[in-house]
Short mmCIF file of C-alpha atoms in Angstrom, two decimals:
data_model
loop_
_atom_site.label_atom_id
_atom_site.label_comp_id
_atom_site.label_asym_id
_atom_site.label_seq_id
_atom_site.Cartn_x
_atom_site.Cartn_y
_atom_site.Cartn_z
CA MET A 1 0.00 0.00 0.00
CA ILE A 2 1.32 3.46 -0.95
CA PHE A 3 -0.26 6.65 0.39
CA ASP A 4 -0.41 9.95 -1.48
CA MET A 5 -0.33 12.63 1.19
CA THR A 6 -1.23 15.56 -1.10
CA THR A 7 -4.97 15.74 -0.33
CA ALA A 8 -7.00 16.35 2.82
CA GLY A 9 -8.86 13.10 2.19
CA SER A 10 -5.67 11.04 2.17
CA ILE A 11 -4.48 12.71 5.38
CA GLU A 12 -7.81 11.92 7.05
CA LEU A 13 -7.54 8.29 5.94
CA MET A 14 -4.04 8.01 7.39
CA ALA A 15 -5.22 9.70 10.60
CA ASP A 16 -7.98 7.10 10.94
CA LEU A 17 -5.46 4.26 10.54
CA ILE A 18 -3.24 5.76 13.24
CA ARG A 19 -6.12 6.23 15.67
CA HIS A 20 -7.01 2.55 15.19
CA ASP A 21 -3.35 1.44 15.34
CA HIS A 22 -3.85 -0.41 12.05
CA ARG A 23 -1.40 -3.15 11.08
CA SER A 24 -0.98 -1.65 7.59
CA LEU A 25 1.03 1.22 9.07
CA ASP A 26 3.91 -1.19 9.69
CA THR A 27 3.83 -2.89 6.31
CA MET A 28 2.90 -0.17 3.81
CA THR A 29 5.56 0.75 1.24
CA LEU A 30 7.70 3.76 2.12
CA SER A 31 9.19 5.17 -1.07
CA PRO A 32 12.46 7.16 -1.29
CA VAL A 33 12.29 10.87 -0.46
CA GLY A 34 15.33 12.69 -1.81
CA ALA A 35 18.33 12.63 0.50
CA PHE A 36 16.17 11.90 3.56
CA GLN A 37 15.31 8.36 2.49
CA THR A 38 17.11 6.63 -0.36
CA ARG A 39 15.65 3.12 -0.12
CA THR A 40 12.22 1.61 -0.59
CA THR A 41 11.30 -0.03 2.69
CA THR A 42 8.64 -0.38 5.39
CA LEU A 43 8.33 0.98 8.90
CA GLU A 44 8.46 -2.59 10.19
CA THR A 45 11.84 -3.16 8.51
CA LEU A 46 13.35 0.09 9.78
CA MET A 47 12.12 -0.51 13.32
CA ARG A 48 13.55 -4.05 13.29
CA GLU A 49 16.95 -2.85 12.07
CA VAL A 50 17.20 -0.19 14.78
CA THR A 51 15.93 -2.60 17.45
CA ASP A 52 18.47 -5.25 16.47
CA CYS A 53 21.29 -2.73 16.67
CA LEU A 54 20.18 -1.49 20.10
CA ALA A 55 19.74 -5.05 21.34
CA GLU A 56 23.40 -5.80 20.63
CA SER A 57 24.44 -3.18 23.18
CA PHE A 58 21.71 -4.08 25.69
CA ARG A 59 21.89 -7.89 25.51
CA ASN A 60 24.53 -8.66 28.12
CA ARG A 61 23.53 -6.01 30.65
CA ALA A 62 21.95 -6.85 33.99
CA VAL A 63 18.63 -5.14 34.68
CA GLY A 64 20.21 -3.13 37.47
CA ASP A 65 22.84 -1.77 35.09
CA PHE A 66 20.30 0.30 33.16
CA PRO A 67 20.07 3.89 34.45
CA MET A 68 16.69 5.46 35.13
CA LEU A 69 15.82 7.08 31.81
CA TYR A 70 13.59 10.14 31.74
CA PHE A 71 12.38 9.88 28.17
CA ALA A 72 10.71 12.97 26.69
CA CYS A 73 8.78 12.36 23.49
CA GLY A 74 6.33 14.28 21.34
CA LYS A 75 5.76 15.70 17.88
CA ALA A 76 8.55 17.99 16.65
CA ARG A 77 8.53 21.67 17.70
CA VAL A 78 7.12 21.20 21.21
CA GLY A 79 9.99 22.76 23.18
CA SER A 80 11.91 19.50 23.61
CA THR A 81 15.32 21.00 22.84
CA ALA A 82 14.94 23.63 25.56
CA LEU A 83 13.86 20.90 27.97
CA SER A 84 16.88 18.76 27.10
CA ASN A 85 19.13 21.76 27.70
CA LEU A 86 17.47 22.33 31.07
CA PHE A 87 18.02 18.73 32.16
CA GLY A 88 21.62 19.02 31.02
CA MET A 89 22.03 22.15 33.12
CA THR A 90 21.16 20.11 36.22
CA GLY A 91 24.23 17.97 35.53
CA MET A 92 22.33 14.98 34.17
CA PRO A 93 23.55 13.53 30.84
CA SER A 94 20.99 14.70 28.28
CA TYR A 95 20.77 12.95 24.91
CA TYR A 96 19.44 14.63 21.77
CA GLN A 97 17.24 12.16 19.80
CA PRO A 98 19.73 9.28 19.53
CA LEU A 99 17.06 6.84 18.32
CA LYS A 100 15.81 9.03 15.49
CA ALA A 101 19.41 9.48 14.39
CA MET A 102 19.66 5.69 14.10
CA LEU A 103 16.37 5.56 12.19
CA ARG A 104 17.63 8.20 9.79
CA ASP A 105 20.77 6.18 9.11
CA ALA A 106 18.58 3.16 8.39
CA GLN A 107 16.48 5.22 5.96
CA VAL A 108 19.53 5.74 3.76
CA GLY A 109 21.02 2.28 4.21
CA GLN A 110 23.94 3.42 6.36
CA PRO A 111 25.51 1.08 8.95
CA LEU A 112 23.93 1.72 12.34
CA SER A 113 25.82 2.68 15.45
CA PRO A 114 24.05 1.78 18.69
CA TRP A 115 23.18 4.28 21.39
CA ILE A 116 25.64 3.50 24.17
CA VAL A 117 23.79 4.00 27.45
CA PRO A 118 26.06 4.49 30.49
CA SER A 119 26.12 2.08 33.40
CA ALA A 120 23.76 2.86 36.27
CA SER A 121 26.63 2.40 38.70
CA ASP A 122 28.36 5.41 37.13
CA THR A 123 25.32 7.39 36.01
CA PRO A 124 22.10 6.44 37.82
CA ARG A 125 19.86 8.90 35.92
CA ILE A 126 19.85 10.12 32.32
CA PHE A 127 17.54 12.18 30.13
CA SER A 128 16.79 11.73 26.45
CA LYS A 129 14.42 13.46 24.09
CA GLU A 130 12.94 12.12 20.87
CA THR A 131 10.72 14.01 18.44
CA ILE A 132 8.35 12.48 15.91
CA GLY A 133 8.46 13.86 12.33
CA PRO A 134 8.90 15.90 10.24
CA TYR A 135 10.46 15.01 6.88
CA VAL A 136 9.38 11.48 5.93
CA LEU A 137 6.59 9.09 6.88
CA ALA A 138 8.87 6.72 8.77
CA GLU A 139 10.02 9.32 11.29
CA SER A 140 6.45 10.66 11.55
CA LEU A 141 5.11 7.20 12.43
CA PHE A 142 7.89 5.56 14.46
CA ASN A 143 7.56 4.70 18.14
CA PRO A 144 10.91 5.35 19.85
CA LEU A 145 9.72 3.92 23.16
CA LYS A 146 8.94 0.61 21.45
CA LEU A 147 12.46 0.55 20.04
CA LEU A 148 13.89 0.71 23.56
CA ILE A 149 11.61 -1.87 25.11
CA ASP A 150 11.86 -4.35 22.23
CA ALA A 151 15.65 -4.03 22.42
CA GLY A 152 15.63 -4.94 26.10
CA TYR A 153 15.43 -1.70 28.13
CA PRO A 154 13.52 -2.60 31.32
CA PRO A 155 10.15 -0.78 31.35
CA HIS A 156 10.41 -0.02 35.07
CA ARG A 157 13.64 1.91 34.36
CA LEU A 158 11.78 4.25 32.00
CA HIS A 159 9.63 7.29 32.69
CA LEU A 160 7.92 8.79 29.64
CA ILE A 161 7.54 12.57 29.65
CA ALA A 162 4.77 12.98 27.08
CA LEU A 163 5.18 16.33 25.36
CA ASP A 164 2.59 18.37 23.47
CA ARG A 165 1.95 21.92 22.29
CA GLU A 166 -1.07 23.87 21.16
CA PRO A 167 -1.73 22.50 17.64
CA ALA A 168 -1.96 25.69 15.59
CA SER A 169 1.19 27.13 17.21
CA ALA A 170 3.16 23.95 16.62
CA LEU A 171 2.01 23.70 12.99
CA ALA A 172 2.90 27.34 12.38
CA SER A 173 6.38 26.58 13.73
CA TRP A 174 6.73 23.61 11.36
CA LEU A 175 5.72 25.72 8.37
CA ASP A 176 8.01 28.59 9.36
CA LYS A 177 11.13 26.67 10.38
CA LEU A 178 11.05 23.62 8.09
CA ILE A 179 9.75 24.96 4.78
CA SER A 180 13.28 24.93 3.31
CA ARG A 181 13.33 21.13 3.63
CA ALA A 182 9.78 20.07 2.65
CA SER A 183 6.70 21.48 0.96
CA GLU A 184 3.81 23.01 2.87
CA THR A 185 1.56 20.12 1.83
CA THR A 186 4.05 17.53 3.07
CA LEU A 187 4.60 19.34 6.35
CA LEU A 188 0.88 19.57 7.06
CA ALA A 189 0.40 15.85 6.40
CA HIS A 190 3.39 14.80 8.46
CA TYR A 191 2.42 17.16 11.27
CA VAL A 192 -0.97 15.48 11.62
CA ILE A 193 0.64 12.03 11.48
CA ALA A 194 3.29 12.95 14.05
CA ALA A 195 0.77 14.47 16.47
CA LEU A 196 -1.39 11.34 16.39
CA SER A 197 1.67 9.06 16.55
CA ALA A 198 2.79 10.82 19.74
CA ALA A 199 -0.54 9.88 21.32
CA ARG A 200 0.06 6.30 20.20
CA VAL A 201 3.38 6.32 22.09
CA CYS A 202 1.49 7.23 25.27
CA SER A 203 -0.95 4.38 24.77
CA TYR A 204 1.95 1.97 24.23
CA ALA A 205 3.63 3.21 27.43
CA ARG A 206 0.52 2.41 29.44
CA GLU A 207 0.33 -1.06 27.87
CA GLN A 208 3.92 -1.70 28.93
CA ASP A 209 3.45 -0.33 32.47
CA VAL A 210 5.86 2.52 31.81
CA ALA A 211 5.35 5.51 34.10
CA VAL A 212 3.99 8.53 32.22
CA THR A 213 3.95 12.24 33.00
CA HIS A 214 2.27 14.65 30.57
CA TYR A 215 4.05 17.98 30.13
CA VAL A 216 2.43 20.47 27.77
CA TYR A 217 4.57 23.32 26.42
CA GLU A 218 2.21 26.06 27.58
CA VAL A 219 3.08 25.35 31.23
CA SER A 220 6.48 26.94 30.51
CA LYS A 221 4.72 30.32 30.68
CA GLU A 222 5.50 29.95 34.40
CA PRO A 223 8.84 28.16 34.05
CA ILE A 224 10.23 27.96 37.58
CA SER A 225 7.07 26.69 39.25
CA SER A 226 6.25 24.31 36.38
CA ILE A 227 9.70 22.74 36.30
CA ARG A 228 9.71 22.46 40.09
CA VAL A 229 6.42 20.55 39.97
CA LEU A 230 7.66 18.40 37.05
CA PHE A 231 10.80 17.44 38.99
CA ASP A 232 8.71 16.64 42.06
CA ARG A 233 6.53 14.36 39.93
CA LEU A 234 9.64 12.62 38.53
CA ALA A 235 11.09 12.13 42.05
CA LEU A 236 13.93 14.47 41.09
CA SER A 237 13.35 17.17 43.69
CA GLY A 238 16.96 16.91 44.77
CA CYS A 239 18.11 17.77 41.24
CA PHE A 240 16.02 20.92 40.94
CA ALA A 241 17.82 24.25 41.01
CA GLU A 242 16.34 27.57 39.94
CA GLU A 243 19.62 28.43 38.23
CA ALA A 244 19.10 25.53 35.81
CA VAL A 245 15.89 27.25 34.71
CA THR A 246 16.94 30.89 34.75
CA SER A 247 20.70 31.08 34.15
CA TRP A 248 21.90 29.50 30.94
CA GLN A 249 24.77 30.61 28.73
CA GLN A 250 24.44 33.88 26.88
CA PRO A 251 22.18 33.65 23.80
CA GLU A 252 24.99 34.22 21.32
CA GLN A 253 26.79 31.13 22.60
CA GLY A 254 24.03 28.79 21.37
CA HIS A 255 22.62 25.64 22.96
CA GLY A 256 25.59 23.54 21.89
CA THR A 257 27.77 25.00 24.69
CA ASN A 258 26.00 22.88 27.30
CA ALA A 259 28.50 20.04 27.68
CA ARG A 260 25.92 17.74 29.25
CA VAL A 261 23.76 17.69 26.10
CA ILE A 262 25.03 14.91 23.85
CA PHE A 263 24.28 15.30 20.15
CA PRO A 264 24.40 12.53 17.54
CA THR A 265 26.22 12.81 14.24
CA GLU A 266 23.73 13.57 11.47
CA ALA A 267 23.82 14.39 7.77
CA ALA A 268 24.12 18.02 6.69
CA ILE A 269 20.57 18.04 5.34
CA TYR A 270 19.29 18.00 8.93
CA LYS A 271 21.19 21.16 9.84
CA VAL A 272 18.40 23.71 9.41
CA PRO A 273 19.48 27.36 9.94
CA ASN A 274 17.89 29.01 12.98
CA LEU A 275 15.90 25.89 13.83
CA HIS A 276 16.40 26.41 17.56
CA THR A 277 16.05 29.73 19.34
CA SER A 278 19.11 30.53 21.43
CA ASP A 279 18.20 31.80 24.86
CA SER A 280 19.73 32.50 28.25
CA ALA A 281 17.00 30.69 30.21
CA TYR A 282 14.17 28.18 29.95
CA ARG A 283 11.07 30.10 28.92
CA TYR A 284 7.93 30.06 26.80
CA GLN A 285 8.22 31.26 23.21
CA SER A 286 4.94 32.35 21.63
CA ARG A 287 4.22 31.59 17.98
CA PRO A 288 1.83 33.67 15.82
CA THR A 289 -0.72 31.56 13.96
CA SER A 290 -2.26 34.18 11.66
CA THR A 291 -0.52 32.67 8.62
CA LEU A 292 -2.47 29.41 8.90
CA THR A 293 -5.42 29.01 6.56
CA ASP A 294 -8.93 27.93 7.47
CA ALA A 295 -8.33 24.78 5.42
CA GLN A 296 -5.24 23.87 7.45
CA LEU A 297 -7.03 24.52 10.74
CA GLY A 298 -9.92 22.41 9.53
CA VAL A 299 -7.59 19.47 8.89
CA LEU A 300 -6.35 19.66 12.49
CA GLU A 301 -9.90 19.47 13.80
CA ARG A 302 -11.17 16.75 11.47
CA CYS A 303 -8.13 14.52 11.94
CA GLY A 304 -8.32 14.63 15.73
CA VAL A 305 -5.17 16.65 16.45
CA ASN A 306 -7.11 19.17 18.52
CA ALA A 307 -8.74 16.33 20.46
CA VAL A 308 -5.30 14.86 21.24
CA TYR A 309 -4.21 18.24 22.57
CA ARG A 310 -7.28 18.59 24.76
CA ASP A 311 -6.49 15.19 26.25
CA SER A 312 -2.86 16.23 26.78
CA VAL A 313 -3.89 19.38 28.63
CA ALA A 314 -6.28 17.48 30.88
CA ALA A 315 -3.60 14.87 31.62
CA CYS A 316 -0.96 17.55 32.28
CA ILE A 317 -3.24 19.32 34.75
CA ARG A 318 -3.85 15.99 36.49
CA ASP A 319 -0.24 14.75 36.48
CA LEU A 320 1.26 18.02 37.72
CA GLY A 321 -1.56 18.65 40.18
CA LEU A 322 -2.23 22.13 38.80
CA SER A 323 -4.91 24.15 40.53
CA ALA A 324 -7.90 25.54 38.67
CA ALA A 325 -6.46 29.04 38.92
CA THR A 326 -3.05 27.97 37.60
CA SER A 327 -4.63 25.97 34.79
CA ALA A 328 -6.71 28.97 33.77
CA ARG A 329 -3.61 31.19 33.66
CA LEU A 330 -1.59 28.72 31.61
CA PHE A 331 -4.20 27.36 29.22
CA GLY A 332 -7.11 29.79 29.22
CA ASP A 333 -9.74 28.12 27.07
CA ARG A 334 -7.17 25.42 26.39
CA ALA A 335 -5.03 27.71 24.25
CA GLY A 336 -7.73 28.38 21.66
CA VAL A 337 -8.84 24.78 21.10
CA ALA A 338 -12.60 24.72 21.48
CA ALA A 339 -13.96 22.28 24.02
#
């Protein structure tokens, strides 16, 4: 099966398959896409290749040798890079999408290098972030948590931090930041797919008895209190420091100066100018949405992306124990998504 993602109808059909976790998602043909994917393959094949590579490095490890992994995952452009920098500022090793880097190597038939996770005896806690999307179907559909568990990472040593962001703002960010790498039509389709796939990761986590905490980007409007509550929820109160939230390097230095954030080696095509906003602290960055069309907004509603966000907000309020007053300040009428 090959999907043409150029029409609203085809996007809605794909969205329905994702919501029902249909088997065809694993076996449908994924055709080459320029330099991003040079082989014809399936999601099932790519996932197996990455899993097998990870399993080689996990196979001979005792369960107690796996560090506690705080695993942040969501659609792309949800503030995950800033969060990874923040965790790195606490002194915790913070990994920048190591699994998607492996997937991307598999997409072009390159030999895979496993993610080498440190020993718990040396490093008891680590952070990693993975984003879903944006350039090809495989990275918009893949489940990075499944890669870890199938490869042998113990579920009780994982805590999923489920990320989300108000749908129109996140889509506007995709269209602004990524348009040099993919067409508007492709980005819209992959955005919908990635948003729904992120919800599928949460469902999988619950099936595997992985602890889950929902963290929606809009809570960063009140960064210190929100991060304090997040760390309390993660049993990391002892790692919290206001300076890790408020006092980063100077903006002109860029996020790469944080030595505790560990970046993978990736092809030049993934180096998008000005993709990440340099900043001197962890904070909310607003995104205008006036450039979005009624047709694009309609796709978000019909395909269930807005519904996923509403669920994320409700879960975030519950998981972080936010009061009604705090929730109203942070989300208003749920950031413009009608109830």
